[in-house]
Tab-separated table of C-alpha atoms in Angstrom:
chain	number	residue	atom	x	y	z
A	1	MET	CA	-20.809	2.910	40.094
A	2	LEU	CA	-17.720	4.283	41.834
A	3	CYS	CA	-17.626	5.527	45.381
A	4	PRO	CA	-16.730	9.244	45.669
A	5	CYS	CA	-14.359	8.395	48.515
A	6	SER	CA	-11.961	6.757	46.116
A	7	PRO	CA	-12.210	6.698	42.319
A	8	GLN	CA	-10.511	3.297	42.352
A	9	ARG	CA	-13.021	1.512	44.588
A	10	PRO	CA	-16.576	0.241	44.100
A	11	ASN	CA	-19.436	2.178	45.641
A	12	CYS	CA	-19.652	1.725	49.403
A	13	SER	CA	-22.023	2.755	52.143
A	14	HIS	CA	-20.166	5.416	54.059
A	15	GLY	CA	-19.778	8.402	51.732
A	16	PRO	CA	-16.741	10.656	51.309
A	17	CYS	CA	-14.431	11.088	54.281
A	18	GLY	CA	-16.932	9.773	56.776
A	19	ALA	CA	-17.435	6.355	58.283
A	20	ARG	CA	-20.848	4.969	59.033
A	21	GLY	CA	-21.074	2.123	61.486
A	22	SER	CA	-19.718	-1.120	60.115
A	23	GLY	CA	-20.883	-0.615	56.526
A	24	GLY	CA	-18.647	-0.269	53.515
A	25	GLY	CA	-15.332	-1.710	52.544
A	26	ALA	CA	-11.854	-0.405	53.123
A	27	ARG	CA	-11.549	3.240	52.126
A	28	SER	CA	-8.327	4.671	50.759
A	29	ARG	CA	-8.765	8.405	51.302
A	30	ASP	CA	-9.143	8.375	55.072
A	31	ASN	CA	-6.900	5.581	56.285
A	32	PRO	CA	-3.490	7.142	56.959
A	33	ALA	CA	-0.661	4.776	56.063
A	34	GLY	CA	2.279	4.493	58.390
A	35	LEU	CA	0.041	4.724	61.435
A	36	ALA	CA	-0.757	1.048	61.710
A	37	GLY	CA	0.359	-0.575	64.918
A	38	TYR	CA	-1.016	-0.019	68.330
A	39	PRO	CA	0.161	2.421	70.991
A	40	PRO	CA	1.040	1.314	74.534
A	41	GLY	CA	-1.656	1.449	77.157
A	42	PRO	CA	-5.290	0.321	76.733
A	43	PRO	CA	-5.953	-2.692	74.519
A	44	ALA	CA	-6.428	-2.368	70.779
A	45	LEU	CA	-8.018	-4.889	68.479
A	46	PRO	CA	-5.545	-6.351	65.960
A	47	SER	CA	-6.699	-5.510	62.468
A	48	PRO	CA	-7.316	-8.403	60.095
A	49	ASP	CA	-6.752	-6.140	57.057
A	50	PRO	CA	-4.716	-8.329	54.668
A	51	ARG	CA	-3.781	-5.540	52.284
A	52	PRO	CA	-0.144	-4.474	51.964
A	53	GLU	CA	0.888	-1.117	53.370
A	54	SER	CA	0.940	0.431	49.903
A	55	ALA	CA	-2.767	-0.346	49.428
A	56	ARG	CA	-3.910	1.528	52.509
A	57	HIS	CA	-4.787	5.200	52.834
A	58	HIS	CA	-1.688	7.300	52.362
A	59	GLY	CA	-2.004	10.319	54.658
A	60	ASP	CA	1.626	9.917	55.785
A	61	THR	CA	3.366	9.682	52.464
A	62	ALA	CA	6.864	9.453	53.908
A	63	ARG	CA	6.245	5.807	54.727
A	64	GLN	CA	5.247	4.771	51.255
A	65	SER	CA	7.990	2.807	49.575
A	66	ALA	CA	9.069	2.333	46.011
A	67	ARG	CA	6.839	-0.730	45.940
A	68	THR	CA	3.907	1.611	45.267
A	69	LEU	CA	5.393	2.432	41.869
A	70	PRO	CA	4.314	0.253	38.931
A	71	SER	CA	6.670	-2.062	37.123
A	72	PRO	CA	7.509	-1.153	33.501
A	73	ARG	CA	5.091	-3.831	32.325
A	74	GLN	CA	2.341	-2.456	34.595
A	75	ALA	CA	3.090	1.055	33.438
A	76	ARG	CA	2.546	0.034	29.825
A	77	ARG	CA	-0.820	-1.471	30.713
A	78	ASN	CA	-1.823	1.479	32.903
A	79	PRO	CA	-0.638	4.827	31.562
A	80	ARG	CA	-1.539	6.629	34.794
A	81	PRO	CA	1.511	6.373	37.093
A	82	ALA	CA	1.299	6.124	40.856
A	83	LEU	CA	3.683	9.057	41.253
A	84	ARG	CA	2.691	12.210	39.424
A	85	LEU	CA	5.046	14.867	40.781
A	86	ALA	CA	7.017	16.200	37.844
A	87	PRO	CA	9.747	18.779	38.517
A	88	PRO	CA	8.959	21.623	36.112
A	89	PRO	CA	11.254	24.124	34.464
A	90	ALA	CA	12.033	27.297	36.416
A	91	PRO	CA	10.903	29.872	37.211
A	92	LEU	CA	7.156	29.200	37.113
A	93	PRO	CA	6.591	25.774	35.568
A	94	ARG	CA	3.180	24.655	34.390
A	95	GLY	CA	3.612	20.889	34.382
A	96	GLY	CA	3.994	18.858	31.216
A	97	ALA	CA	2.599	19.878	27.875
A	98	GLY	CA	-1.125	19.291	27.652
A	99	LEU	CA	-1.525	18.801	31.404
A	100	VAL	CA	-2.939	22.248	32.142
A	101	ARG	CA	-6.275	23.436	30.779
A	102	ARG	CA	-6.497	27.096	29.839
A	103	CYS	CA	-9.498	29.360	29.453
A	104	HIS	CA	-9.978	31.906	26.650
A	105	THR	CA	-8.018	34.495	28.672
A	106	GLY	CA	-4.977	32.223	28.842
A	107	CYS	CA	-5.357	31.409	32.546
A	108	SER	CA	-4.906	27.786	33.558
A	109	GLY	CA	-7.481	26.306	35.886
A	110	ARG	CA	-8.077	23.421	38.296
A	111	GLU	CA	-11.617	22.070	38.095
A	112	ALA	CA	-13.752	21.485	41.190
A	113	SER	CA	-13.153	17.750	40.821
A	114	HIS	CA	-14.978	16.709	44.005
A	115	ALA	CA	-18.092	18.802	43.337
A	116	GLY	CA	-21.094	16.563	42.803
A	117	SER	CA	-19.799	13.895	45.183
A	118	TRP	CA	-18.171	15.396	48.273
A	119	TYR	CA	-20.396	18.476	48.040
A	120	THR	CA	-23.065	19.725	45.677
A	121	ALA	CA	-22.032	21.026	42.275
A	122	SER	CA	-24.963	23.452	42.261
A	123	GLY	CA	-23.820	26.975	43.106
A	124	PRO	CA	-27.190	28.104	44.565
A	125	GLN	CA	-27.566	24.929	46.636
A	126	LEU	CA	-24.001	25.138	47.899
A	127	ASN	CA	-24.427	28.797	48.788
A	128	ALA	CA	-27.599	28.014	50.742
A	129	GLN	CA	-25.911	25.163	52.624
A	130	LEU	CA	-22.923	27.261	53.609
A	131	GLU	CA	-25.149	30.154	54.663
A	132	GLY	CA	-27.207	27.801	56.803
A	133	TRP	CA	-24.201	26.407	58.658
A	134	LEU	CA	-22.561	29.817	59.113
A	135	SER	CA	-25.797	31.384	60.393
A	136	GLN	CA	-25.822	28.991	63.328
A	137	VAL	CA	-22.357	30.026	64.558
A	138	GLN	CA	-21.065	32.990	66.554
A	139	SER	CA	-17.970	34.975	65.540
A	140	THR	CA	-16.295	34.929	68.958
A	141	LYS	CA	-12.651	34.748	67.787
A	142	ARG	CA	-12.703	37.254	64.965
A	143	PRO	CA	-10.546	38.198	63.208
A	144	ALA	CA	-8.675	34.913	62.978
A	145	ARG	CA	-5.081	34.878	61.749
A	146	ALA	CA	-5.247	31.121	61.178
A	147	ILE	CA	-7.891	28.404	61.364
A	148	ILE	CA	-7.872	24.620	61.546
A	149	ALA	CA	-10.846	22.978	59.848
A	150	PRO	CA	-11.755	19.524	58.437
A	151	HIS	CA	-11.726	18.402	54.820
A	152	ALA	CA	-14.377	15.666	54.739
A	153	GLY	CA	-17.557	15.601	52.683
A	154	TYR	CA	-19.792	18.466	53.744
A	155	THR	CA	-22.520	16.061	54.873
A	156	TYR	CA	-20.165	15.024	57.644
A	157	CYS	CA	-18.150	18.114	58.521
A	158	GLY	CA	-19.866	21.121	56.952
A	159	SER	CA	-21.412	22.316	60.200
A	160	CYS	CA	-18.155	21.812	62.112
A	161	ALA	CA	-16.066	23.766	59.583
A	162	ALA	CA	-18.465	26.715	59.865
A	163	HIS	CA	-17.175	27.394	63.397
A	164	ALA	CA	-13.727	28.134	61.960
A	165	TYR	CA	-14.813	30.092	58.885
A	166	LYS	CA	-17.131	32.300	60.920
A	167	GLN	CA	-13.989	33.797	62.491
A	168	VAL	CA	-12.624	35.002	59.125
A	169	ASP	CA	-12.866	38.772	58.584
A	170	PRO	CA	-13.157	39.529	54.846
A	171	ASN	CA	-12.611	43.235	55.470
A	172	ILE	CA	-8.937	42.773	56.324
A	173	THR	CA	-8.023	39.429	54.695
A	174	ARG	CA	-6.276	39.730	51.338
A	175	LYS	CA	-4.153	36.584	51.025
A	176	ILE	CA	-5.236	33.114	52.129
A	177	PHE	CA	-2.666	30.355	52.537
A	178	ILE	CA	-4.299	26.908	52.403
A	179	LEU	CA	-2.096	24.113	53.773
A	180	GLY	CA	-3.418	20.615	53.071
A	181	PRO	CA	-1.849	17.166	53.567
A	182	SER	CA	-0.943	14.995	50.592
A	183	HIS	CA	-3.129	11.877	50.429
A	184	HIS	CA	-2.130	10.467	47.054
A	185	VAL	CA	1.546	11.019	46.240
A	186	PRO	CA	4.749	10.389	48.195
A	187	LEU	CA	5.987	13.851	49.090
A	188	SER	CA	8.732	14.658	51.569
A	189	ARG	CA	8.590	18.428	51.039
A	190	CYS	CA	5.773	20.779	50.040
A	191	ALA	CA	4.343	21.334	46.575
A	192	LEU	CA	2.776	24.250	44.718
A	193	SER	CA	0.004	24.120	42.138
A	194	SER	CA	0.671	24.374	38.396
A	195	VAL	CA	-2.387	26.490	37.598
A	196	ASP	CA	-3.553	30.087	37.970
A	197	ILE	CA	-7.146	29.555	39.056
A	198	TYR	CA	-9.035	27.167	41.343
A	199	ARG	CA	-12.639	26.794	40.263
A	200	THR	CA	-15.573	26.406	42.653
A	201	PRO	CA	-19.357	26.246	42.040
A	202	LEU	CA	-19.550	29.740	43.579
A	203	TYR	CA	-16.786	31.615	41.737
A	204	ASP	CA	-13.163	31.176	40.693
A	205	LEU	CA	-10.309	31.791	43.136
A	206	ARG	CA	-7.057	33.295	41.870
A	207	ILE	CA	-3.679	31.944	42.981
A	208	ASP	CA	-1.208	34.605	44.066
A	209	GLN	CA	1.615	34.140	41.572
A	210	LYS	CA	3.781	36.769	43.283
A	211	ILE	CA	3.816	34.791	46.535
A	212	TYR	CA	4.250	31.564	44.572
A	213	GLY	CA	7.316	33.104	42.939
A	214	GLU	CA	8.772	33.998	46.342
A	215	LEU	CA	8.193	30.480	47.658
A	216	TRP	CA	9.568	28.836	44.524
A	217	LYS	CA	12.816	30.820	44.745
A	218	THR	CA	13.582	29.246	48.135
A	219	GLY	CA	14.176	25.866	46.456
A	220	MET	CA	12.073	24.187	49.158
A	221	PHE	CA	9.082	23.347	46.968
A	222	GLU	CA	8.083	20.963	44.209
A	223	ARG	CA	5.385	21.561	41.606
A	224	MET	CA	2.436	19.182	41.468
A	225	SER	CA	0.876	18.098	38.210
A	226	LEU	CA	-2.725	18.951	37.402
A	227	GLN	CA	-3.670	15.291	37.928
A	228	THR	CA	-2.215	15.292	41.434
A	229	ASP	CA	-3.880	18.629	42.138
A	230	GLU	CA	-7.331	17.477	41.068
A	231	ASP	CA	-7.038	14.096	42.804
A	232	GLU	CA	-6.321	15.753	46.148
A	233	HIS	CA	-9.279	16.787	48.291
A	234	SER	CA	-7.583	18.312	51.350
A	235	ILE	CA	-7.262	21.748	49.723
A	236	GLU	CA	-10.369	21.667	47.520
A	237	MET	CA	-12.743	21.081	50.425
A	238	HIS	CA	-11.753	24.502	51.788
A	239	LEU	CA	-12.336	26.404	48.562
A	240	PRO	CA	-16.149	26.773	48.719
A	241	TYR	CA	-15.974	27.910	52.357
A	242	THR	CA	-13.177	30.324	51.487
A	243	ALA	CA	-15.231	31.708	48.607
A	244	LYS	CA	-18.286	32.088	50.835
A	245	ALA	CA	-16.413	33.727	53.713
A	246	MET	CA	-14.821	36.226	51.300
A	247	GLU	CA	-17.781	36.850	48.968
A	248	SER	CA	-18.123	40.505	49.999
A	249	HIS	CA	-14.556	41.103	48.747
A	250	LYS	CA	-14.319	38.401	46.124
A	251	ASP	CA	-12.250	40.483	43.709
A	252	GLU	CA	-9.809	41.669	46.367
A	253	PHE	CA	-8.065	38.529	47.626
A	254	THR	CA	-5.870	35.714	46.366
A	255	ILE	CA	-5.118	32.200	47.584
A	256	ILE	CA	-1.828	30.369	48.098
A	257	PRO	CA	-2.530	26.601	48.089
A	258	VAL	CA	0.303	24.452	49.467
A	259	LEU	CA	0.325	20.647	49.462
A	260	VAL	CA	2.230	19.517	52.556
A	261	GLY	CA	4.137	16.257	52.474
A	262	ALA	CA	5.198	13.903	55.261
A	263	LEU	CA	7.695	16.310	56.776
A	264	SER	CA	10.284	15.439	59.369
A	265	GLU	CA	10.304	17.527	62.534
A	266	SER	CA	13.256	19.510	61.247
A	267	LYS	CA	11.451	20.235	57.970
A	268	GLU	CA	8.339	21.312	59.850
A	269	GLN	CA	10.581	23.807	61.638
A	270	GLU	CA	12.095	25.006	58.356
A	271	PHE	CA	8.725	25.504	56.679
A	272	GLY	CA	7.336	27.061	59.851
A	273	LYS	CA	10.141	29.605	59.844
A	274	LEU	CA	9.553	30.329	56.161
A	275	PHE	CA	5.812	30.874	56.595
A	276	SER	CA	6.171	32.846	59.848
A	277	LYS	CA	6.807	36.125	58.018
A	278	TYR	CA	3.531	35.662	56.148
A	279	LEU	CA	1.673	34.691	59.322
A	280	ALA	CA	2.888	37.924	60.927
A	281	ASP	CA	0.981	39.988	58.347
A	282	PRO	CA	-2.560	40.803	59.599
A	283	SER	CA	-3.864	40.837	56.017
A	284	ASN	CA	-2.962	37.153	55.634
A	285	LEU	CA	-5.010	34.145	56.763
A	286	PHE	CA	-3.732	30.595	57.143
A	287	VAL	CA	-6.183	27.737	56.615
A	288	VAL	CA	-4.859	24.423	57.947
A	289	SER	CA	-6.718	21.410	56.584
A	290	SER	CA	-7.059	18.401	58.879
A	291	ASP	CA	-9.439	15.767	60.123
A	292	PHE	CA	-8.718	14.142	63.464
A	293	CYS	CA	-8.902	10.502	64.602
A	294	HIS	CA	-9.723	7.894	61.941
A	295	TRP	CA	-10.824	4.935	64.037
A	296	GLY	CA	-11.703	1.384	63.010
A	297	GLN	CA	-10.406	-1.668	61.221
A	298	ARG	CA	-10.518	-0.011	57.811
A	299	PHE	CA	-8.089	2.597	59.139
A	300	ARG	CA	-5.933	0.035	60.958
A	301	TYR	CA	-6.247	2.062	64.150
A	302	SER	CA	-8.258	0.877	67.128
A	303	TYR	CA	-6.817	2.539	70.224
A	304	TYR	CA	-9.258	2.149	73.108
A	305	ASP	CA	-9.040	3.439	76.671
A	306	GLU	CA	-11.654	1.409	78.539
A	307	SER	CA	-11.656	3.869	81.451
A	308	GLN	CA	-13.419	6.399	79.188
A	309	GLY	CA	-16.452	4.168	78.685
A	310	GLU	CA	-17.838	3.679	75.179
A	311	ILE	CA	-15.355	3.576	72.295
A	312	TYR	CA	-16.481	6.926	70.915
A	313	ARG	CA	-15.804	8.492	74.314
A	314	SER	CA	-12.277	7.105	74.229
A	315	ILE	CA	-11.802	8.573	70.732
A	316	GLU	CA	-13.049	11.954	71.894
A	317	HIS	CA	-10.725	11.896	74.896
A	318	LEU	CA	-7.777	11.009	72.670
A	319	ASP	CA	-8.596	13.782	70.190
A	320	LYS	CA	-9.103	16.383	72.888
A	321	MET	CA	-5.751	15.546	74.430
A	322	GLY	CA	-4.208	16.461	71.096
A	323	MET	CA	-6.399	19.526	70.693
A	324	SER	CA	-5.354	20.763	74.141
A	325	ILE	CA	-1.689	20.419	73.176
A	326	ILE	CA	-2.323	22.359	69.953
A	327	GLU	CA	-3.934	25.102	72.027
A	328	GLN	CA	-0.695	25.271	74.038
A	329	LEU	CA	1.056	26.191	70.749
A	330	ASP	CA	3.907	23.790	71.495
A	331	PRO	CA	5.156	21.901	68.402
A	332	VAL	CA	7.447	19.614	70.428
A	333	SER	CA	4.637	18.501	72.739
A	334	PHE	CA	2.381	17.865	69.739
A	335	SER	CA	5.064	15.739	68.107
A	336	ASN	CA	5.536	13.761	71.334
A	337	TYR	CA	1.782	13.207	71.599
A	338	LEU	CA	1.710	11.761	68.077
A	339	LYS	CA	4.663	9.492	68.844
A	340	LYS	CA	2.975	8.199	72.003
A	341	TYR	CA	-0.577	7.635	70.767
A	342	HIS	CA	-0.131	7.482	66.961
A	343	ASN	CA	-3.436	9.290	66.589
A	344	THR	CA	-4.428	9.258	62.922
A	345	ILE	CA	-4.625	13.031	62.480
A	346	CYS	CA	-4.160	13.291	58.715
A	347	GLY	CA	-3.212	16.976	58.794
A	348	ARG	CA	-0.588	16.561	61.502
A	349	HIS	CA	2.185	17.924	59.237
A	350	PRO	CA	0.328	21.122	58.228
A	351	ILE	CA	-0.529	21.566	61.912
A	352	GLY	CA	3.148	21.052	62.770
A	353	VAL	CA	4.150	23.724	60.238
A	354	LEU	CA	1.624	26.172	61.737
A	355	LEU	CA	2.802	25.510	65.300
A	356	ASN	CA	6.408	26.076	64.289
A	357	ALA	CA	5.496	29.314	62.508
A	358	ILE	CA	3.718	30.491	65.657
A	359	ASN	CA	6.703	29.454	67.768
A	360	GLU	CA	8.985	31.554	65.564
A	361	LEU	CA	6.791	34.627	66.023
A	362	GLN	CA	6.510	34.082	69.762
A	363	LYS	CA	10.301	34.246	69.974
A	364	ASN	CA	9.974	37.781	68.611
A	365	GLY	CA	7.427	38.766	71.224
A	366	MET	CA	4.157	38.287	69.319
A	367	ASN	CA	1.299	37.263	71.626
A	368	MET	CA	-1.121	34.699	70.201
A	369	SER	CA	-3.692	32.190	71.395
A	370	PHE	CA	-5.505	29.303	69.748
A	371	SER	CA	-8.944	27.990	70.698
A	372	PHE	CA	-10.905	25.045	69.368
A	373	LEU	CA	-14.543	25.956	68.861
A	374	ASN	CA	-16.196	22.723	67.788
A	375	TYR	CA	-15.652	18.973	67.772
A	376	ALA	CA	-17.674	16.276	66.000
A	377	GLN	CA	-17.525	12.644	64.896
A	378	SER	CA	-18.989	11.110	61.751
A	379	SER	CA	-20.601	8.420	63.914
A	380	GLN	CA	-20.412	7.058	67.452
A	381	CYS	CA	-18.373	3.860	67.615
A	382	ARG	CA	-19.700	1.328	70.121
A	383	ASN	CA	-18.189	-1.940	68.917
A	384	TRP	CA	-15.106	-3.193	67.096
A	385	GLN	CA	-16.873	-3.352	63.737
A	386	ASP	CA	-17.727	0.369	63.776
A	387	SER	CA	-15.593	3.147	62.348
A	388	SER	CA	-15.565	6.920	62.447
A	389	VAL	CA	-13.664	10.060	61.525
A	390	SER	CA	-13.359	13.006	63.901
A	391	TYR	CA	-13.501	16.688	62.996
A	392	ALA	CA	-12.377	19.820	64.851
A	393	ALA	CA	-12.506	23.541	64.102
A	394	GLY	CA	-10.470	26.246	65.775
A	395	ALA	CA	-8.998	29.715	65.329
A	396	LEU	CA	-5.749	31.533	66.086
A	397	MET	CA	-5.962	35.058	67.491
A	398	VAL	CA	-3.187	37.666	67.642
A	399	HIS	CA	-3.374	39.952	70.670
C-alpha cells in the first residue's frame, strides 16, 4: 500500500503533510530541498539522512540540479520523466496530445487527485467537515482581500485553514487567484494550468481563461502539464475550502490557479508588480498556499533555541517571528528573516509575491493590514526523533 504523502513511497505512519512523533520514514512532500544546513545561533542536531539532495522534498525547486533528470537508459525503463513542464503552443496551449481529459461539453478538467487520501472524496462528508470547522470561527477580518492558509491534509490543518476562509465574503468576490508553491518540478518562474476546470467533491471550479490570456501574454509564465498539475497538492488543498466559502455564489466566480516556482527576489518583485493590479480590485481574492516550519530529521531542519524551553516552543517562536514580519508587510525583512534562520516555510515564494504586490499598492497610497488569526502544529516536538509541520492562517484587509 502506498502512503498518500508520496505516491513513490511505502505507507508510513504520519499521514499527508503532517508529522507524528518519530514514526514513519522520510517524506518527500514536506521536506523542502535547499534548506538543509543549520542557521547560526542555538545548536541544531546534524541530520544523518544519507539521501542525496535530489531525493529530498523539493519545496525550493531552484536548488534542484540536472542530476534529478533521468539518464536516457533510465528514461526508457521509466516513461514518466522527472521534469514534466512542456512549453505549449501559443496562445492558449493545452499540453501534449492526449494529456488533457475532456468532458462531453469539450471542457478539459483536472481531477481531485488527492481526494480519498488527503481529504475525503465524499461530497456530503467533506461538506459536513468544512461546515464544522467554519462554524467554530468568527469572521473578524471580513472581507479579506487576500488570505494565507496551509495546504496539508485536512486532518492536520483543516481547523486552522477555517480561520482564513471565514474571512472570505462571497457576496463581493468574483475572481480567486490561488498561488501555490511547486513541490515536484524545477520551476524558476510561475506556471499556469492546461485545463479549463478543477474538479472537487463538492462542485467543479472554472478557470478564468480571460485572466489566463492576460497573464500568458506577458511572457512571464510557463504551462504545466496535466501530470504536474495533478501531482501538486499546494493548490488542490484550497479548492474544497474555496468551493465551500463561495457556495452561495457558485456560478458567479472563477479561479486563477498559479504554480509559483523558486523565484529570486527580483522575480518576486516582478510578479508582485504584475499581480498588484489584480490585488487592487475589491472583487478579487488572493489565496496564498503555505505551511510553516517543517522540523525534524526527515526535513533536514532542526533549529533549536534552548532559551524557549521545549523544542515545540522554539519552533513556535521561530514561526511567529516570521509571521510578525509578514504582518509588517515588508518583503525585504521577510527575505532577510529567511536568509538568517532558513525556516522551512514551503510557500515562502508565494508569500514573497504577495508582499511585493502589497508593497506596490502601498506606494500608490493604498492602506492595508495583515493579521494572523490562528497557528497550529501537527504535533509537539519534545526530542530529536520527533518531527512536525506548522500551520498558520491569516487575512489581508484593505482600509
